[in-house]
Coordinates of C-alpha atoms in Angstrom, one line a residue:
M550 CA 263.0 -7.0 142.8
A551 CA 262.8 -3.5 140.8
S552 CA 259.0 -2.3 140.0
T553 CA 258.4 -2.3 136.3
Q554 CA 257.8 1.2 136.6
S555 CA 261.4 1.8 137.9
L556 CA 262.7 0.1 134.7
K557 CA 261.1 2.6 132.6
S558 CA 262.5 6.1 131.4
L559 CA 259.2 7.9 131.6
S560 CA 256.6 8.3 134.8
K561 CA 253.9 10.7 135.6
D562 CA 256.4 12.4 138.0
N563 CA 259.1 13.3 135.3
I564 CA 257.3 14.1 132.3
N565 CA 255.8 17.4 131.1
Q566 CA 254.1 18.6 134.4
N567 CA 252.2 21.2 132.6
I568 CA 250.3 18.6 130.5
V569 CA 249.9 16.5 133.9
S570 CA 248.1 19.5 135.5
A571 CA 245.8 20.7 132.4
Q572 CA 242.1 19.9 132.3
Y573 CA 239.8 18.9 129.2
A574 CA 236.6 18.3 130.9
V575 CA 234.6 17.1 127.5
R576 CA 236.9 14.2 127.1
G577 CA 237.4 13.5 130.6
E578 CA 236.2 11.0 133.1
L579 CA 232.6 10.9 132.1
A580 CA 233.5 10.6 128.3
I581 CA 235.6 7.7 129.0
K582 CA 233.1 6.0 131.3
S583 CA 230.4 6.5 128.6
E584 CA 232.7 5.1 126.0
E585 CA 232.9 2.0 128.5
Y586 CA 229.2 1.8 128.4
R587 CA 228.8 2.0 124.4
A588 CA 231.3 -1.1 124.4
Q589 CA 229.5 -2.9 127.1
L590 CA 226.3 -2.3 125.0
K591 CA 227.9 -3.7 121.8
S592 CA 229.4 -6.7 123.7
Q593 CA 225.9 -7.6 125.1
S594 CA 224.2 -7.0 121.5
A595 CA 227.1 -9.3 119.8
K596 CA 226.2 -12.6 118.2
P597 CA 227.7 -15.6 119.4
S598 CA 229.6 -15.7 116.5
D599 CA 230.9 -12.3 116.9
P600 CA 234.2 -11.6 118.2
P601 CA 234.1 -11.0 122.0
T602 CA 234.7 -7.3 122.8
P603 CA 237.7 -6.7 125.0
P604 CA 237.1 -6.3 128.6
D605 CA 236.8 -3.0 130.3
S606 CA 236.1 -1.6 133.9
S607 CA 232.5 -1.7 133.4
S608 CA 232.2 -5.4 131.9
H609 CA 231.7 -7.0 134.9
Q610 CA 228.1 -5.8 135.2
S611 CA 225.4 -8.0 133.7
S612 CA 223.3 -5.4 132.0
L613 CA 222.8 -1.7 131.9
P614 CA 219.4 0.4 132.3
F615 CA 219.7 1.7 129.1
D616 CA 220.2 0.5 125.5
T617 CA 221.9 3.4 124.0
V618 CA 224.6 5.9 125.4
I619 CA 223.9 9.5 124.2
S620 CA 227.2 11.5 123.8
A621 CA 225.9 15.0 124.4
N622 CA 229.0 15.9 126.0
I623 CA 230.8 16.9 122.7
G624 CA 229.8 19.0 119.6
N625 CA 230.4 16.0 117.3
P626 CA 227.2 16.3 114.8
Q627 CA 227.7 13.2 112.8
Q628 CA 228.4 10.8 115.7
L629 CA 224.8 11.5 116.5
D630 CA 223.3 11.2 113.2
Q631 CA 223.7 14.3 111.3
R632 CA 223.7 13.5 107.7
P633 CA 227.0 15.0 105.6
I634 CA 225.9 17.5 102.8
T635 CA 225.6 15.3 100.0
F636 CA 227.4 17.6 97.7
F637 CA 230.3 18.0 99.7
R638 CA 230.6 14.1 99.9
Q639 CA 230.1 13.6 96.3
V640 CA 232.9 16.3 95.6
L641 CA 235.2 14.5 98.4
A642 CA 234.4 11.0 96.6
L643 CA 235.9 12.3 93.4
L644 CA 238.9 14.1 95.1
E645 CA 240.0 10.8 96.6
N646 CA 239.5 8.8 93.5
P647 CA 240.2 10.9 90.6
P648 CA 240.0 8.3 88.1
L649 CA 236.1 8.5 88.3
L650 CA 236.6 11.6 86.6
E651 CA 237.2 9.8 83.6
H652 CA 233.6 8.4 83.1
P653 CA 231.5 11.5 84.0
D654 CA 228.4 9.9 81.8
V655 CA 228.4 7.0 84.3
L656 CA 228.8 9.3 87.5
E657 CA 225.8 11.3 86.1
S658 CA 223.5 8.5 84.7
T659 CA 224.4 5.8 87.3
F660 CA 225.4 7.1 90.3
G661 CA 223.7 10.9 90.3
Y662 CA 226.4 13.1 90.5
P663 CA 225.5 16.5 89.1
P664 CA 227.7 18.1 86.9
D665 CA 228.5 21.1 89.3
A666 CA 230.0 18.6 92.0
I667 CA 232.4 17.1 89.1
A668 CA 233.3 20.4 87.9
R669 CA 234.5 21.5 91.4
A670 CA 236.2 18.1 92.0
K671 CA 238.1 18.9 88.4
H672 CA 238.8 22.8 89.9
L673 CA 240.0 21.7 93.1
L674 CA 242.4 18.8 91.6
S675 CA 243.7 21.3 89.2
E676 CA 244.7 23.8 92.3
I677 CA 246.0 21.1 94.6
G678 CA 247.1 18.5 92.3
S679 CA 246.2 15.7 94.8
V680 CA 245.0 15.2 98.3
G681 CA 247.3 12.9 99.1
A682 CA 250.2 15.6 98.6
Y683 CA 251.4 18.3 100.7
S684 CA 250.1 21.8 100.2
Q685 CA 251.9 25.2 101.1
S686 CA 252.1 25.7 104.7
A687 CA 249.6 28.0 105.1
G688 CA 247.2 25.8 103.0
A689 CA 246.4 26.1 99.3
P690 CA 246.5 29.5 97.8
A691 CA 242.9 29.0 95.5
I692 CA 241.4 28.1 98.8
R693 CA 242.7 30.5 101.0
Q694 CA 241.5 33.1 98.4
S695 CA 237.9 31.3 98.4
V696 CA 237.9 32.0 102.0
A697 CA 238.8 35.5 101.2
K698 CA 235.8 36.1 99.2
F699 CA 233.6 34.4 101.5
I700 CA 234.7 36.9 104.3
E701 CA 234.0 39.7 101.4
R702 CA 230.5 38.8 100.9
R703 CA 229.5 38.2 104.7
D704 CA 231.2 41.3 106.0
G705 CA 231.2 43.9 103.0
F706 CA 234.8 44.7 103.5
E707 CA 237.9 43.5 101.3
A708 CA 239.8 40.4 102.5
D709 CA 243.6 39.8 101.9
W710 CA 243.7 36.2 101.1
Q711 CA 247.6 36.3 102.3
N712 CA 246.4 37.0 105.7
I713 CA 244.6 33.9 105.8
Y714 CA 245.6 30.4 107.0
L715 CA 244.1 27.3 106.5
S716 CA 244.2 24.9 109.7
A717 CA 243.5 21.3 111.1
G718 CA 240.4 22.5 112.4
A719 CA 240.2 25.8 114.7
S720 CA 241.9 24.0 117.5
S721 CA 244.7 24.1 115.8
G722 CA 244.7 27.6 114.8
V723 CA 244.0 28.6 118.5
N724 CA 247.3 26.6 119.6
T725 CA 249.2 28.5 116.8
L726 CA 248.3 31.7 117.7
L727 CA 248.9 31.0 121.6
N728 CA 251.8 29.5 121.0
V729 CA 253.3 32.4 119.0
M730 CA 251.9 35.3 121.6
R731 CA 253.4 33.4 124.7
G732 CA 256.6 35.0 125.9
S733 CA 256.8 33.9 129.3
A734 CA 255.1 32.4 132.1
N735 CA 254.1 35.7 132.8
T736 CA 252.0 36.2 129.5
G737 CA 248.3 36.6 130.1
V738 CA 245.4 36.1 128.0
L739 CA 241.8 37.2 128.9
V740 CA 239.2 34.2 128.7
P741 CA 235.7 34.3 129.2
I742 CA 234.3 32.1 131.8
P743 CA 232.3 29.7 131.4
Q744 CA 234.6 28.9 128.2
Y745 CA 235.5 26.2 126.2
P746 CA 238.2 24.5 127.7
L747 CA 240.7 24.4 124.8
Y748 CA 241.7 27.8 126.1
T749 CA 242.4 26.9 129.5
A750 CA 244.1 23.5 128.7
S751 CA 246.4 25.3 126.1
L752 CA 247.5 27.9 128.3
S753 CA 248.3 25.6 130.9
V754 CA 250.4 23.1 128.5
L755 CA 252.3 26.4 127.5
N756 CA 252.8 27.5 131.2
A757 CA 251.2 31.0 130.4
T758 CA 248.7 32.8 132.4
C759 CA 244.9 32.7 132.3
V760 CA 243.2 35.6 133.2
P761 CA 239.7 34.7 133.6
Y762 CA 236.7 37.2 133.2
L763 CA 232.8 36.2 133.7
L764 CA 230.3 36.4 131.6
D765 CA 226.8 37.8 132.9
E766 CA 224.4 34.8 133.0
S767 CA 221.7 37.3 133.9
K768 CA 222.3 38.9 130.6
S769 CA 222.0 36.0 128.3
W770 CA 225.7 35.3 129.4
G771 CA 226.6 38.5 127.4
T772 CA 229.8 40.3 128.3
S773 CA 230.6 43.0 130.7
L774 CA 232.9 45.6 130.0
D775 CA 233.0 46.3 133.9
V776 CA 233.7 42.7 134.7
I777 CA 236.7 42.7 131.9
K778 CA 238.2 45.7 132.9
E779 CA 238.3 44.8 136.4
S780 CA 239.9 41.1 135.7
Y781 CA 242.6 43.1 133.0
E782 CA 243.5 45.5 135.9
R783 CA 243.7 43.0 138.6
A784 CA 245.7 40.8 136.4
V785 CA 248.1 43.7 135.8
A786 CA 248.5 44.7 139.3
E787 CA 249.6 41.0 139.6
G788 CA 252.5 41.8 137.3
T789 CA 250.9 39.5 134.4
D790 CA 251.5 40.6 131.0
V791 CA 248.2 40.6 129.6
R792 CA 248.4 40.3 125.8
A793 CA 245.2 39.1 124.3
I794 CA 241.3 38.5 125.1
V795 CA 239.5 35.5 123.7
V796 CA 235.8 35.9 122.8
I797 CA 233.4 33.1 122.0
N798 CA 230.6 34.0 119.6
P799 CA 228.2 32.1 119.3
G800 CA 229.5 30.9 122.9
N801 CA 230.9 27.7 123.9
P802 CA 229.2 26.2 126.4
T803 CA 226.8 29.3 126.7
G804 CA 225.1 29.5 123.3
A805 CA 225.1 33.0 123.9
S806 CA 224.9 35.1 120.6
L807 CA 226.8 38.7 121.3
S808 CA 225.1 41.9 120.8
E809 CA 227.1 44.3 118.2
D810 CA 227.4 46.8 121.1
D811 CA 229.3 44.1 123.1
I812 CA 231.7 43.5 120.2
K813 CA 232.6 47.4 119.8
S814 CA 233.1 47.3 123.8
V815 CA 235.7 44.5 123.1
I816 CA 237.1 46.1 120.4
R817 CA 237.3 49.5 122.2
F818 CA 239.2 47.8 125.3
A819 CA 241.3 46.1 123.2
A820 CA 242.2 49.0 121.3
E821 CA 242.9 51.1 124.3
R822 CA 244.9 48.0 126.2
K823 CA 246.7 46.9 123.1
L824 CA 245.5 43.7 123.3
V825 CA 245.1 41.0 120.4
V826 CA 241.4 39.9 120.1
M827 CA 241.3 36.2 119.4
A828 CA 237.2 36.0 117.9
D829 CA 236.5 32.0 118.1
E830 CA 233.4 32.3 115.6
V831 CA 233.2 28.7 114.6
Y832 CA 229.4 28.6 115.3
Q833 CA 228.5 31.8 113.4
T834 CA 226.0 30.0 111.3
N835 CA 224.2 28.5 114.4
V836 CA 222.2 31.6 115.2
F837 CA 218.6 31.4 116.2
I838 CA 218.1 34.7 117.7
G839 CA 218.9 37.8 116.4
K840 CA 221.8 37.7 114.3
F841 CA 225.8 36.8 113.8
H842 CA 227.9 40.0 113.9
S843 CA 231.6 39.2 112.9
F844 CA 234.2 41.2 114.9
K845 CA 236.0 41.8 111.4
R846 CA 233.2 43.6 110.2
V847 CA 232.7 45.7 113.4
L848 CA 236.2 46.4 113.2
R849 CA 236.1 47.5 110.0
Q850 CA 232.9 49.7 110.7
L851 CA 234.8 51.3 113.6
Q852 CA 237.9 52.3 111.8
Q853 CA 235.4 54.2 108.9
A854 CA 233.5 56.3 111.9
E855 CA 236.5 56.7 113.9
P856 CA 239.7 57.0 111.6
G857 CA 243.0 56.3 113.2
T858 CA 241.5 55.2 116.9
F859 CA 241.2 51.7 115.8
D860 CA 244.2 51.3 112.9
N861 CA 246.3 49.3 115.3
V862 CA 243.8 46.6 116.5
E863 CA 245.1 43.0 116.2
L864 CA 242.5 40.9 115.3
A865 CA 242.4 37.1 114.7
S866 CA 239.0 35.5 113.6
L867 CA 238.7 31.8 113.5
H868 CA 236.3 29.4 111.5
S869 CA 236.0 25.5 111.1
I870 CA 234.1 23.0 109.2
S871 CA 233.6 21.1 112.2
K872 CA 230.2 22.7 113.3
G873 CA 227.1 24.3 112.0
M874 CA 225.2 22.5 109.1
V875 CA 228.8 21.1 107.9
G876 CA 229.6 19.1 111.0
E877 CA 232.6 17.3 109.4
C878 CA 234.8 17.2 112.7
G879 CA 236.6 14.2 111.3
H880 CA 238.2 16.0 108.5
R881 CA 239.7 18.9 110.4
G882 CA 239.6 21.8 108.3
G883 CA 239.2 25.3 109.2
Y884 CA 241.3 28.8 109.0
F885 CA 242.0 31.8 110.6
E886 CA 242.4 35.6 109.5
L887 CA 244.7 37.8 110.7
V888 CA 243.9 41.7 110.7
G889 CA 246.4 44.1 111.8
F890 CA 249.4 42.1 112.5
D891 CA 252.9 43.2 112.5
K892 CA 254.7 41.5 109.3
E893 CA 257.3 40.0 111.4
V894 CA 255.2 38.7 113.7
Q895 CA 253.2 36.8 110.7
A896 CA 256.0 35.6 109.6
Q897 CA 256.8 33.8 112.8
I898 CA 253.5 32.3 112.6
F899 CA 254.2 31.4 109.2
K900 CA 257.2 29.1 110.6
F901 CA 255.3 28.0 113.2
I902 CA 252.7 26.5 111.1
S903 CA 255.3 25.2 108.9
I904 CA 256.8 23.0 111.4
V905 CA 253.8 20.7 111.2
L906 CA 254.3 21.0 107.3
C907 CA 250.7 21.9 106.2
P908 CA 246.8 21.5 107.3
P909 CA 245.0 18.0 106.1
V910 CA 244.3 18.9 102.5
I911 CA 240.9 17.3 102.3
G912 CA 239.8 19.2 105.3
Q913 CA 241.3 22.2 103.1
C914 CA 239.0 21.2 100.5
L915 CA 236.0 21.0 102.7
V916 CA 236.7 24.7 103.6
D917 CA 236.6 25.6 100.1
L918 CA 233.1 23.8 99.9
M919 CA 231.8 25.2 103.1
V920 CA 232.7 29.1 102.2
N921 CA 231.7 28.6 98.4
P922 CA 228.6 26.1 98.4
P923 CA 226.3 25.5 95.6
K924 CA 224.7 28.8 94.2
E925 CA 221.0 29.3 93.5
G926 CA 220.4 28.1 90.0
E927 CA 223.1 25.3 90.0
P928 CA 222.2 21.8 89.8
S929 CA 223.4 21.0 93.2
W930 CA 221.5 24.0 94.6
Q931 CA 218.3 22.5 95.2
L932 CA 219.1 19.3 97.3
Y933 CA 221.9 21.7 99.3
D934 CA 219.4 24.3 100.7
K935 CA 217.0 21.6 101.6
E936 CA 219.7 19.8 103.1
Y937 CA 221.2 22.7 105.0
N938 CA 218.1 24.4 106.4
G939 CA 216.7 20.8 107.3
I940 CA 220.0 20.7 109.6
K941 CA 219.5 24.0 110.9
E942 CA 215.6 23.4 111.6
G943 CA 216.3 20.4 113.5
L944 CA 219.0 21.7 115.6
R945 CA 216.7 24.5 116.3
E946 CA 213.4 22.1 117.1
R947 CA 215.7 20.1 119.4
A948 CA 217.1 22.9 121.4
T949 CA 213.7 24.0 122.0
A950 CA 212.4 21.0 123.2
L951 CA 215.7 20.4 125.8
Y952 CA 214.8 23.9 126.9
K953 CA 211.3 23.5 127.2
A954 CA 212.2 20.1 129.4
F955 CA 214.7 21.8 131.4
N956 CA 212.4 24.5 132.3
E957 CA 209.8 21.8 133.7
M958 CA 212.4 20.1 135.6
E959 CA 212.7 21.6 139.6
G960 CA 215.7 23.3 140.3
V961 CA 216.8 23.9 136.7
E962 CA 216.9 27.3 135.4
C963 CA 217.9 27.6 131.3
G964 CA 217.8 30.6 129.1
E965 CA 216.5 30.5 125.7
P966 CA 218.6 28.9 123.1
Q967 CA 220.3 31.7 120.9
G968 CA 222.8 29.8 118.9
S969 CA 225.9 27.3 118.7
M970 CA 225.0 23.7 119.6
Y971 CA 224.7 23.8 123.5
L972 CA 222.7 24.7 126.4
F973 CA 224.1 25.7 129.8
P974 CA 221.5 25.4 132.5
T975 CA 221.9 26.5 136.2
I976 CA 221.2 23.2 138.2
H977 CA 220.2 23.9 142.3
L978 CA 220.7 20.7 144.0
P979 CA 219.5 19.4 147.6
Q980 CA 221.8 19.9 150.2
K981 CA 221.8 16.0 150.5
A982 CA 222.8 15.5 147.0
T983 CA 225.9 17.8 147.9
D984 CA 226.4 16.0 151.0
A985 CA 226.7 12.8 149.1
A986 CA 228.7 14.7 146.3
S987 CA 231.2 15.3 149.1
A988 CA 231.2 12.2 150.6
A989 CA 232.2 10.5 147.0
G990 CA 235.0 13.0 146.9
K991 CA 233.2 14.9 143.8
N992 CA 232.3 18.5 143.1
P993 CA 228.0 18.7 143.1
D994 CA 227.7 18.9 139.3
D995 CA 230.3 16.1 139.0
F996 CA 228.4 13.9 141.1
Y997 CA 224.9 14.8 139.4
C998 CA 226.4 14.1 135.8
L999 CA 228.0 10.9 136.7
R1000 CA 224.7 9.7 138.1
L1001 CA 222.9 10.8 135.0
L1002 CA 225.4 8.9 132.8
D1003 CA 224.7 5.7 135.2
A1004 CA 221.1 5.5 135.2
T1005 CA 220.3 6.9 131.4
G1006 CA 223.3 6.5 129.3
I1007 CA 223.5 10.3 128.7
C1008 CA 226.8 11.9 128.9
V1009 CA 227.0 15.6 129.6
V1010 CA 229.8 17.5 130.9
P1011 CA 229.5 19.6 134.4
G1012 CA 229.9 23.3 134.5
S1013 CA 233.0 22.9 136.7
G1014 CA 234.4 21.7 133.6
F1015 CA 234.3 25.3 131.8
G1016 CA 234.5 27.4 135.2
Q1017 CA 231.5 29.0 136.7
K1018 CA 230.6 31.8 138.9
P1019 CA 231.4 30.5 142.6
G1020 CA 228.5 29.3 144.2
T1021 CA 226.5 28.1 141.1
L1022 CA 226.5 24.9 139.4
H1023 CA 225.8 24.2 135.8
L1024 CA 226.3 21.4 133.2
R1025 CA 226.7 21.8 129.2
T1026 CA 224.5 19.5 126.9
T1027 CA 224.2 19.5 123.1
F1028 CA 221.2 19.0 121.5
L1029 CA 222.3 17.1 118.4
A1030 CA 221.3 13.7 119.4
P1031 CA 217.8 12.9 117.4
G1032 CA 214.8 12.3 118.6
T1033 CA 213.1 12.8 122.0
D1034 CA 213.3 9.4 123.9
W1035 CA 216.6 10.8 125.5
V1036 CA 215.1 14.0 126.9
G1037 CA 212.2 11.5 128.6
R1038 CA 214.9 9.4 130.2
W1039 CA 216.7 12.5 131.4
T1040 CA 213.6 14.0 132.9
R1041 CA 212.2 10.6 134.8
F1042 CA 215.9 10.8 135.9
H1043 CA 216.0 13.9 137.3
K1044 CA 212.9 13.6 139.0
E1045 CA 213.9 10.4 140.8
F1046 CA 217.5 12.5 141.4
M1047 CA 215.3 15.0 143.5
E1048 CA 213.3 12.9 145.4
K1049 CA 216.1 10.8 146.7
Y1050 CA 218.0 13.6 148.0
R1051 CA 215.3 15.9 148.8
D1052 CA 216.1 17.6 152.6

């Protein structure tokens, strides 16, 4: 009798093997297991009258040694109780249900809607018509103009709204740019290591070549021009057509905030080698040490200082509503700005994004709110300012608490939090732990993270999921989860783990 599989058209062996080989650790084995634990906890706490939770691979266990799952594996702020900005949600509610605008007196007197939220909703509706309708492929012109004005205020240099493309989060923008740049399997892109695995996974799916360059952990995960040059020259010598360099600033997973000199070095190198610079700047508002320097501003300053030298640099800068104090991951909004791109290439980028019609219009509206929030003196300003800075200060406090806990753990080294929403500590494990990992068929950092999840419900990502210098071990964790109880769970687990596997 033929097997069920033999009667089907598709199997893992005959589908796109580039997808099969792609790796995306932040939603990999640990994340899947953590969701099974979350479902089990929900099932255990359900009342007898509640419908049963569907069985999963962990449902045979009678109980778990923790009562909550902490999803510290992914930057998903509102899953971890970061509250949305009130002004943003007030405007969105009106956009989703425009008849409410027919009763502004009730909105203000009964529901506390400030007049500027009502006015903003009316303005956006006058520009987009309906959040349920398609927009232009590159996004609503009025919102792209708002983004251009934001960039001008941020950098002090003009921005052309027609070079701004709205997207379904920064990830969609990355996908667009890599698809267009990919000429053949020989096309190479310089990618920082450690890196957010969106880049390596996307290049794998495209059957293009990732050219890794190591960040310098001893210098707060900064870029090293010598390392970048070495990686580039090695790839070129091997026949790779290196076309772009990716820089994530502030860093993911490292949290590093690059200096202006680091950025200048990257731009100079890109100008010399004719490389597109992809500046992933989605964490630009999450800076705790120093300040954020945009690639656009630094490029414009270099162009002023050295006329002609940098005129042909191609820069794509990306931003998103998913991170920072906005944290609206599920609404899928973002943008990328192109500087110095050939007009014919931009026409092909427009064609590519047109294939998927347009980014979510409600996400586009949130982009407008992010880049043009309430101003001082307006009715919503005081609450907006309180919420925004409260979120930022809370992130700083939790980052500091986790940083201090790491530095008290045996065999753990962690740099001071600089930015983004992650820490990327080094871990030194006993040889017995390494041997136990090998016996279990796991990398040592995977083994540690799996044991951490099983014992505490804390889900983090091993450094191997982001790339790391050979011979080193790391893990990435967010510091989004509220409270300190989970940090105490981790501290106790680590002490017991090290005692268990002590050489």
